[in-house]
Short mmCIF file of C-alpha atoms in Angstrom, two decimals:
data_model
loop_
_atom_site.label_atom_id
_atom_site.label_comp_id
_atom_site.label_asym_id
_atom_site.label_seq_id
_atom_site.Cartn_x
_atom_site.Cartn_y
_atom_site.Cartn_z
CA UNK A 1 0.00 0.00 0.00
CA UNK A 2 2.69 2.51 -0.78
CA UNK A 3 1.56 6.20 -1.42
CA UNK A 4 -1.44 5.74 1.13
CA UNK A 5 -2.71 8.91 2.03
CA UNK A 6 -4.19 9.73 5.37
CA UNK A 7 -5.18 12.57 6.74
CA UNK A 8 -5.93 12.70 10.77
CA UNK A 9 -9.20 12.77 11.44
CA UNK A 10 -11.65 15.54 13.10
CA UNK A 11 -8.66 17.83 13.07
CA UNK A 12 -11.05 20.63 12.59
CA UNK A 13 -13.85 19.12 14.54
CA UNK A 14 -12.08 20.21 18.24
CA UNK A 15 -12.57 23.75 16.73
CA UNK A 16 -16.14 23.86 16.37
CA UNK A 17 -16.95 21.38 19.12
CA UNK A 18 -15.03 22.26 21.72
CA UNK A 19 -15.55 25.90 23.53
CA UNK A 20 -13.47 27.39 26.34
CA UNK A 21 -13.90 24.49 28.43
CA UNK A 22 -14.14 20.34 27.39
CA UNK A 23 -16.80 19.77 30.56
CA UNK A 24 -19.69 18.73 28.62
CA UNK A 25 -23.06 18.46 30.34
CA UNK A 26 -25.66 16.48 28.06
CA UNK A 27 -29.14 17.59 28.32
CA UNK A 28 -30.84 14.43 26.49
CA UNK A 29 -30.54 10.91 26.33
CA UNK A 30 -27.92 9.23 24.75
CA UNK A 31 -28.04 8.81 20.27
CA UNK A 32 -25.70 7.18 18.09
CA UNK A 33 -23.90 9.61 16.21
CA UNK A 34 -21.80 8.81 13.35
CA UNK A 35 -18.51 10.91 12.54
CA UNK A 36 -17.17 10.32 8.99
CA UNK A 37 -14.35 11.95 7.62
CA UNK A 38 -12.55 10.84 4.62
CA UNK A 39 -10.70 13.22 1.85
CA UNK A 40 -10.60 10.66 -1.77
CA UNK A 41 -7.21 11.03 -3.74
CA UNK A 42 -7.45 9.40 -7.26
CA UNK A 43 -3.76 9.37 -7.20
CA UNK A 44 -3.62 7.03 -4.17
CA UNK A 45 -3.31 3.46 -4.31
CA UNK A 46 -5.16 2.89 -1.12
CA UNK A 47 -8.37 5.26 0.08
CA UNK A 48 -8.85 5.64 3.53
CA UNK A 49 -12.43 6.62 5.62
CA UNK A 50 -12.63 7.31 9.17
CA UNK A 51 -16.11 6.83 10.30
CA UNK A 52 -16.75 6.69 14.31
CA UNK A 53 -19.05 7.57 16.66
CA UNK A 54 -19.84 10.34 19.14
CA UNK A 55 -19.13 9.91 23.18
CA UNK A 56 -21.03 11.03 25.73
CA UNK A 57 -21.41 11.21 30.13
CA UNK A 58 -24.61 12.21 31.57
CA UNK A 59 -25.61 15.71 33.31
CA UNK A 60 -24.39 14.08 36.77
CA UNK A 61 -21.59 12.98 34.87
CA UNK A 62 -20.03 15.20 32.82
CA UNK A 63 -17.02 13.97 30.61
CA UNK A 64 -13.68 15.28 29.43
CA UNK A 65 -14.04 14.92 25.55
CA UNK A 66 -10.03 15.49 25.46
CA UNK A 67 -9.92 12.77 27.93
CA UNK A 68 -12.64 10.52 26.37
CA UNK A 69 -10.90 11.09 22.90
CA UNK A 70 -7.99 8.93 23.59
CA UNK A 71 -10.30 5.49 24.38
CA UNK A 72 -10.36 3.52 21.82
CA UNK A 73 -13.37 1.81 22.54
CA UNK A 74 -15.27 5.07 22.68
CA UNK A 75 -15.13 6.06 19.34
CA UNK A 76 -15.04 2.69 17.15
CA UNK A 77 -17.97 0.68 16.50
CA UNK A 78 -17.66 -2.65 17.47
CA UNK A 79 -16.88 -4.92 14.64
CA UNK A 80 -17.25 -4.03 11.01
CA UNK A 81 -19.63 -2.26 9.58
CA UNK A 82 -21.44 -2.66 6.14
CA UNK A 83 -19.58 0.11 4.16
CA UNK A 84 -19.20 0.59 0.29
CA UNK A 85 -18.65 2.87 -2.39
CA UNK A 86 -20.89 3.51 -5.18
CA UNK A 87 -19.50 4.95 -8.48
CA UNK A 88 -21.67 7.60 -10.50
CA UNK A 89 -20.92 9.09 -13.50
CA UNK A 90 -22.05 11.83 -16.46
CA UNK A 91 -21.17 12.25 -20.15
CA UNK A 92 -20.99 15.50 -21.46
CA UNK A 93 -22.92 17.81 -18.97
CA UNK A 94 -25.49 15.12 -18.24
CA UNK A 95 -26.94 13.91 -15.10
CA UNK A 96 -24.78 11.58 -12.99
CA UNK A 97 -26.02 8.23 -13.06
CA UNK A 98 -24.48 4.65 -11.34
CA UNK A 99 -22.22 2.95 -13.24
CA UNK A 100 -23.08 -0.15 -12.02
CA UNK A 101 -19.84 -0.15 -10.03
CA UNK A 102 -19.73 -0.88 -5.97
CA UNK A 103 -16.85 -0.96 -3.82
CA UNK A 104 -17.08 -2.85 -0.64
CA UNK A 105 -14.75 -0.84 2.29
CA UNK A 106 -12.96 -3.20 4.54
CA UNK A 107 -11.25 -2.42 7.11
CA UNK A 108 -7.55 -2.45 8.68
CA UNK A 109 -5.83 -0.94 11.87
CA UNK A 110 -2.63 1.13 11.71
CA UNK A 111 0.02 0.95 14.11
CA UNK A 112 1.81 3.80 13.51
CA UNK A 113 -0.20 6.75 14.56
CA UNK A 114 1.44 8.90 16.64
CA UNK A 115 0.17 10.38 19.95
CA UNK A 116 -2.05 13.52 20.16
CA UNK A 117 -5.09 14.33 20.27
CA UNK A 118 -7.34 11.43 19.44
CA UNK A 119 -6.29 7.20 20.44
CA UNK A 120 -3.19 6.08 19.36
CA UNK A 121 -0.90 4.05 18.27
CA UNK A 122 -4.03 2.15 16.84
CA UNK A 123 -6.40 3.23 14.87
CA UNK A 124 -9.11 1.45 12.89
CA UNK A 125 -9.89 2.31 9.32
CA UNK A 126 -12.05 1.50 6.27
CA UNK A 127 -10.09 1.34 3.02
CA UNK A 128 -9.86 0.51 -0.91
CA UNK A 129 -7.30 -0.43 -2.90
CA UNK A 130 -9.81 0.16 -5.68
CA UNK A 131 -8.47 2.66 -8.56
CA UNK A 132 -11.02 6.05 -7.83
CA UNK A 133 -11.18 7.83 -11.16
CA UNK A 134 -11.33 11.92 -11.93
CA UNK A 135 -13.30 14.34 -14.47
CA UNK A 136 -11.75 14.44 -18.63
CA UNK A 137 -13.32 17.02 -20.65
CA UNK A 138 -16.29 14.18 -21.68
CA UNK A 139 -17.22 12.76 -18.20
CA UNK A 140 -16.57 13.70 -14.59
CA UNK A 141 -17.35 11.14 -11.43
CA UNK A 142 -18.71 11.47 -8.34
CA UNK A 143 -18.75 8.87 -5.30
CA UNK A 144 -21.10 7.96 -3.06
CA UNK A 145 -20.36 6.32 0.93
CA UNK A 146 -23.25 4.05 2.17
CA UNK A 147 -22.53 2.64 5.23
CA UNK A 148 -24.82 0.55 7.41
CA UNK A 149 -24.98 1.00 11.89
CA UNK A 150 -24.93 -1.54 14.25
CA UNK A 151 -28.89 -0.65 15.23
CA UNK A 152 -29.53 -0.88 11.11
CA UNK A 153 -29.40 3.11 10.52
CA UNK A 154 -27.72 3.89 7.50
CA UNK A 155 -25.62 7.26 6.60
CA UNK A 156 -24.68 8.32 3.25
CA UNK A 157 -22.39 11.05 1.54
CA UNK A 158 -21.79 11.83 -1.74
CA UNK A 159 -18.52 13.86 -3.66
CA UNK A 160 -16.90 14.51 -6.64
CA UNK A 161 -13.09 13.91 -7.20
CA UNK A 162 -11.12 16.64 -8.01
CA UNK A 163 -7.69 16.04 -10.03
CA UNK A 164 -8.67 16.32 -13.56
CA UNK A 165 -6.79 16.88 -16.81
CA UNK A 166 -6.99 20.32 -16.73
CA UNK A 167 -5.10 20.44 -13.15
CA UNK A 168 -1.34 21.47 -13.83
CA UNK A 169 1.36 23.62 -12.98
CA UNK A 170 2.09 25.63 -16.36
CA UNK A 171 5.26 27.51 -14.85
CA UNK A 172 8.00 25.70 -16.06
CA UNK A 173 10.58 28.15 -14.83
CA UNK A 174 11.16 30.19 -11.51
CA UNK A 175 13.61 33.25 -10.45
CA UNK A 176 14.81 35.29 -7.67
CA UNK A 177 17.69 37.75 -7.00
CA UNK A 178 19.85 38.89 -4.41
CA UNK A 179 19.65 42.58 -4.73
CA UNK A 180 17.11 44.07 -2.52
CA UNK A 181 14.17 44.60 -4.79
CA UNK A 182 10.05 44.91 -4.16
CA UNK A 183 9.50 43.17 -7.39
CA UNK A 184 6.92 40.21 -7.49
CA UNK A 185 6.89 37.46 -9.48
CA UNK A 186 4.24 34.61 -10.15
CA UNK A 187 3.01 31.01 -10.36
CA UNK A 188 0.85 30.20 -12.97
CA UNK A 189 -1.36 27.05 -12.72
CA UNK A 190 -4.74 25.51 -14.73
CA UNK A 191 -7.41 25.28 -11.81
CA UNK A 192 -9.52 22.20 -11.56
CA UNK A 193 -12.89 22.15 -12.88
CA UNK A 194 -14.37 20.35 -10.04
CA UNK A 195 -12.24 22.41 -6.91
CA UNK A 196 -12.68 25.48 -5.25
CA UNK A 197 -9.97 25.38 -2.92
CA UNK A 198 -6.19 25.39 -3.20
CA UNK A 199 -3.10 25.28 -1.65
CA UNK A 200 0.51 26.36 -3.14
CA UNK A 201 4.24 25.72 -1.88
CA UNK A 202 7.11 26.11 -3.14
CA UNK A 203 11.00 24.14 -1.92
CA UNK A 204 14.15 24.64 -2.61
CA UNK A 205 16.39 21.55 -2.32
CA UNK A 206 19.76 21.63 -1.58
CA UNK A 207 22.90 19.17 -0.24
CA UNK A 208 25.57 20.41 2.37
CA UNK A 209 28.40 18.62 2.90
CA UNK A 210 30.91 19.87 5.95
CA UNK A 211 33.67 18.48 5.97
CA UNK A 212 34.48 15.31 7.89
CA UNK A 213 31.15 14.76 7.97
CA UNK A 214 28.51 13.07 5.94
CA UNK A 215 26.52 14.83 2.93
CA UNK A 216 23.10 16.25 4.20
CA UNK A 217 20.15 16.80 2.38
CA UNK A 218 18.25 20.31 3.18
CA UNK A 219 15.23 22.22 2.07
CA UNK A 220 14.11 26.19 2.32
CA UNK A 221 9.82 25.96 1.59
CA UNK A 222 7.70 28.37 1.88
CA UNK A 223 3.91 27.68 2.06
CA UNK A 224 1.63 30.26 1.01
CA UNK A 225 -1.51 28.94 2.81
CA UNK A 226 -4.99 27.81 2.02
CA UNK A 227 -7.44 29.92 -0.26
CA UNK A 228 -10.46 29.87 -2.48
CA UNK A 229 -9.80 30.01 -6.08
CA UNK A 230 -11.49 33.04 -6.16
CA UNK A 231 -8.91 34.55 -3.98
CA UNK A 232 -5.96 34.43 -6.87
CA UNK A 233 -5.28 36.42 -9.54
CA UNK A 234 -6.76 35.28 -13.00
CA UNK A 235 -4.61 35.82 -16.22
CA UNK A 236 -6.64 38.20 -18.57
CA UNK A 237 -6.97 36.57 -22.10
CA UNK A 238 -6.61 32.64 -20.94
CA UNK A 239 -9.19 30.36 -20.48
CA UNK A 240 -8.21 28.84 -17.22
CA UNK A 241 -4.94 29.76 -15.94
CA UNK A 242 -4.32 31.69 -12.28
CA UNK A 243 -1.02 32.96 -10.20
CA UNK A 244 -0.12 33.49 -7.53
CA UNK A 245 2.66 36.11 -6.41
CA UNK A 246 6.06 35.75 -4.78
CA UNK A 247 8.51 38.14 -3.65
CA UNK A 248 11.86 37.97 -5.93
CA UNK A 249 14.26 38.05 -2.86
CA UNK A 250 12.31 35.28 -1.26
CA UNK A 251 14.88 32.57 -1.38
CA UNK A 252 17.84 34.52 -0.47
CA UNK A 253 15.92 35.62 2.45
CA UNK A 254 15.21 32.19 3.17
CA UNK A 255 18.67 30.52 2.68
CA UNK A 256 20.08 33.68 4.61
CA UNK A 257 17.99 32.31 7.74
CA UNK A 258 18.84 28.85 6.81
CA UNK A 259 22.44 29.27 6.32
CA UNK A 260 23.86 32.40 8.00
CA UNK A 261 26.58 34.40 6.39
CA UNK A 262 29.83 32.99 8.03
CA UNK A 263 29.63 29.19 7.10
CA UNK A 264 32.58 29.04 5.19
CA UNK A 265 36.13 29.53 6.90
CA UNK A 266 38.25 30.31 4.17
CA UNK A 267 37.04 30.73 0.95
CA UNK A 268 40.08 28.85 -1.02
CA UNK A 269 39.97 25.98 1.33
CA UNK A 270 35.71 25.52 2.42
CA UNK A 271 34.71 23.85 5.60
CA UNK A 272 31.07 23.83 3.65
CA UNK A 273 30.13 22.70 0.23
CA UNK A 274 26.79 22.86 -0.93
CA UNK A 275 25.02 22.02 -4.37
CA UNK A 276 21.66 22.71 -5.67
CA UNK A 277 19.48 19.87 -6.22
CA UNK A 278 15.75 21.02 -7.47
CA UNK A 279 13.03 23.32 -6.81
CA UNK A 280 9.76 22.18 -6.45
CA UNK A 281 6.53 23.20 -6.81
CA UNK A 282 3.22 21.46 -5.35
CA UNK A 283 -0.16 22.56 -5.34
CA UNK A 284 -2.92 20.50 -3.28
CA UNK A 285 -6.35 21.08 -4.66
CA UNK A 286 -9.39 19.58 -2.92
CA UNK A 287 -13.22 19.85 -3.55
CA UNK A 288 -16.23 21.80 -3.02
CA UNK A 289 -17.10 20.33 0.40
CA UNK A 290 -14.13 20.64 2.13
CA UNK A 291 -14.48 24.64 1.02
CA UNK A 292 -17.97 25.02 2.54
CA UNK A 293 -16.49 23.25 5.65
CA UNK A 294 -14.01 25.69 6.06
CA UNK A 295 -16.06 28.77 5.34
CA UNK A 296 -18.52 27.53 8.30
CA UNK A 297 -15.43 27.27 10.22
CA UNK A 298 -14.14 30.74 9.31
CA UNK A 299 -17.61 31.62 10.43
CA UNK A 300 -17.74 30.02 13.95
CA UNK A 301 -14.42 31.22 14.71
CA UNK A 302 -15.50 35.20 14.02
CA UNK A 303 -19.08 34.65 15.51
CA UNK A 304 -20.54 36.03 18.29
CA UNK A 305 -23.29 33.75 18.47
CA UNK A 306 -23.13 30.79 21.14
CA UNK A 307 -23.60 28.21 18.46
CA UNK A 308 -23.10 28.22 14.82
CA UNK A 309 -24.10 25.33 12.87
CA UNK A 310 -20.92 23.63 11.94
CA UNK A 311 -21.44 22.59 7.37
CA UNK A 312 -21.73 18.28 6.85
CA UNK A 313 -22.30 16.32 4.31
CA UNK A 314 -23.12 13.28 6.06
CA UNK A 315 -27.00 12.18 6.04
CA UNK A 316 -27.38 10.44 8.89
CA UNK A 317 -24.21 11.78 10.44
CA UNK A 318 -21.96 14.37 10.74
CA UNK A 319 -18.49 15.44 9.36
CA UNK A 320 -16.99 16.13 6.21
CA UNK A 321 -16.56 13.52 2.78
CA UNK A 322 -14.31 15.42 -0.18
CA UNK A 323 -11.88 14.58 -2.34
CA UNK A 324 -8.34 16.30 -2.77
CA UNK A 325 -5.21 15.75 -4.69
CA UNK A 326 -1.47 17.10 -5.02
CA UNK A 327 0.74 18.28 -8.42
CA UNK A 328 3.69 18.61 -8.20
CA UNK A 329 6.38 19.89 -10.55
CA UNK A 330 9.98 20.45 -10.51
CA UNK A 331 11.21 23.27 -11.99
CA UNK A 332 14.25 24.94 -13.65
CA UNK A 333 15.82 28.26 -11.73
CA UNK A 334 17.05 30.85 -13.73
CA UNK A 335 20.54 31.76 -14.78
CA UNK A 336 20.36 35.08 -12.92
CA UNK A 337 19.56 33.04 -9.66
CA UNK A 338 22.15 30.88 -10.24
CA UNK A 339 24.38 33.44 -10.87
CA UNK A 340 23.10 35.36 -7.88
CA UNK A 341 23.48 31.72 -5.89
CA UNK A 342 27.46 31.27 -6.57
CA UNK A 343 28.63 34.73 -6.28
CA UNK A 344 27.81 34.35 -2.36
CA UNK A 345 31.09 32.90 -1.98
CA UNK A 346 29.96 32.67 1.93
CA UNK A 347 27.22 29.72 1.33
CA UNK A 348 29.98 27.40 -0.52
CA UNK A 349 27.36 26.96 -3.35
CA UNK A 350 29.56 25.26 -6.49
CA UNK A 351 28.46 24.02 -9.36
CA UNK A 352 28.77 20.01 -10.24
#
């Protein structure tokens, strides 16, 4: 199950949940409620879905959730539960229909999880192995959960999957200079047709090798956060293309912090030796559920009412079932920043 994907579950749950204090007095009696949480990746070999249920005390009994969170037993169901995926598809702007296509979930504990803020090391998960397929310019496909309670309620959830054809990183080149400068540059990138939210990053890679000691591998990244599509810049006179900006002395700023300006003892005769190896750029994309969960969490957090309704997408349940994906692309850096790169004599940059 190489390049299986997971990412921890409820992590935005506490937010909403929780308040200034984790005492929670119940007022009624107790209800199953399902939590589901599961993000698809059609690049991943193996798809992973969370799906557990609430806790609860009683008014003379009040319970820590952060407490509560960490017992196992509290939050699985007990055995396996009936759980499948159901394909849908549409041709050409048509309806979505089955495709006659059902993928039964099984289920699998990891080991591996470390601690914090819900059980560990264990964790039980549902999971396929089954290839999830994205949108072409003739069909897109959507994916329905149907999963089955101990007490014979059922919850369901439906998505699309983003990652599409159209998805891509179109810069194919990137550049920076040392000379103090307020110039901005950009990353250009085709948006998916079925997401609404994105996130961009960009790394530079680079070895060091001191002497007398082995080669190291080392990074400079900078991460330039979560935002609507709506939120970047569009290119006037292209069909689909967006940027985003990015100051020109960012990575000398960045390897300046990283590196100091001292490494290297004597220029003719280096203690330090380092090399370039790539720059990367990634871009996560994920779909429109995931950005109306975080807009009701944007909301809750600037509120002032008590209670805001926190968004779901699980009949029957609550949490959040999406779909996401990651590009990435390496890129070439440009002679100037090259240039720039070996002239500071004081990093021990050479060329191989």
């Amino acid at each position: 199950m190489k390049n299986a994907y997971f990412i921890p579950v409820l992590l935005l749950f506490i937010a909403i949940f929780s308040s200034c204090s984790t005492k929670v007095d119940l007022y009624a009696d107790y209800k199953d409620v399902a939590i589901v949480y599961a993000m698809l990746d059609t690049k991943a070999d193996t798809n992973f879905v969370k799906i557990i249920r609430a806790y609860c005390g009683t008014n003379d009994n009040p319970i820590d959730a952060t407490e509560v969170a960490l017992i196992a037993d509290s939050n699985n169901y007990p055995g396996k539960l009936d759980a499948r995926i159901i394909e849908l598809k549409n041709s050409h702007g048509g309806p979505y229909e089955p495709t006659g296509r059902v993928i039964p979930l099984d289920t699998i504990t990891i080991h591996d999880k470390q601690e914090g803020t819900f059980y560990a090391p264990d964790q039980k998960l549902y999971y396929t192995t089954e290839p999830l397929l994205s949108g072409s310019a003739e069909s897109n496909y959507k994916y329905r959960l149907v999963a089955v309670k101990p007490n014979g309620d059922s919850l369901t959830a439906l998505t699309n999957t983003v990652g599409n054809e159209e998805f891509a990183i179109t810069s194919s080149s990137i550049g920076f200079q040392q000379k103090p400068s307020q110039d901005m540059l950009s990353i250009y990138f085709r948006a998916d047709g079925m997401a609404s939210f994105y996130e961009i990053q960009m790394q530079f890679n680079y070895r060091e090798k001191i002497a007398g000691q082995a080669m190291k591998h080392k990074h400079v990244s900078r991460n330039f956060g979560t935002k609507m599509l709506s939120e970047y810049k569009f290119l006037e006179e292209s069909e689909n293309t967006y940027y985003q900006e990015y100051g020109v002395n960012w990575l000398f700023n960045a390897l300046k912090t990283a590196i100091g300006s001292d490494t290297v003892v004597n220029p003719n005769h280096p203690n330090v030796v380092r090399y370039i190896d790539d720059f990367v750029i990634t871009i996560s994309a994920a779909g429109d559920e995931l950005a109306l969960y975080y807009t009701a969490h944007q909301a809750q957090l600037n509120s002032v009412a008590p209670v805001v309704i926190p968004y779901t997408n699980i009949v029957g349940g609550f949490g959040l079932f999406s779909s996401r994906t990651t590009i990435d692309r390496v890129v070439k850096l440009s002679r100037g920043t090259k240039i720039d790169l070996f002239g500071q004599t004081s990093w021990g940059f050479k060329e191989e």
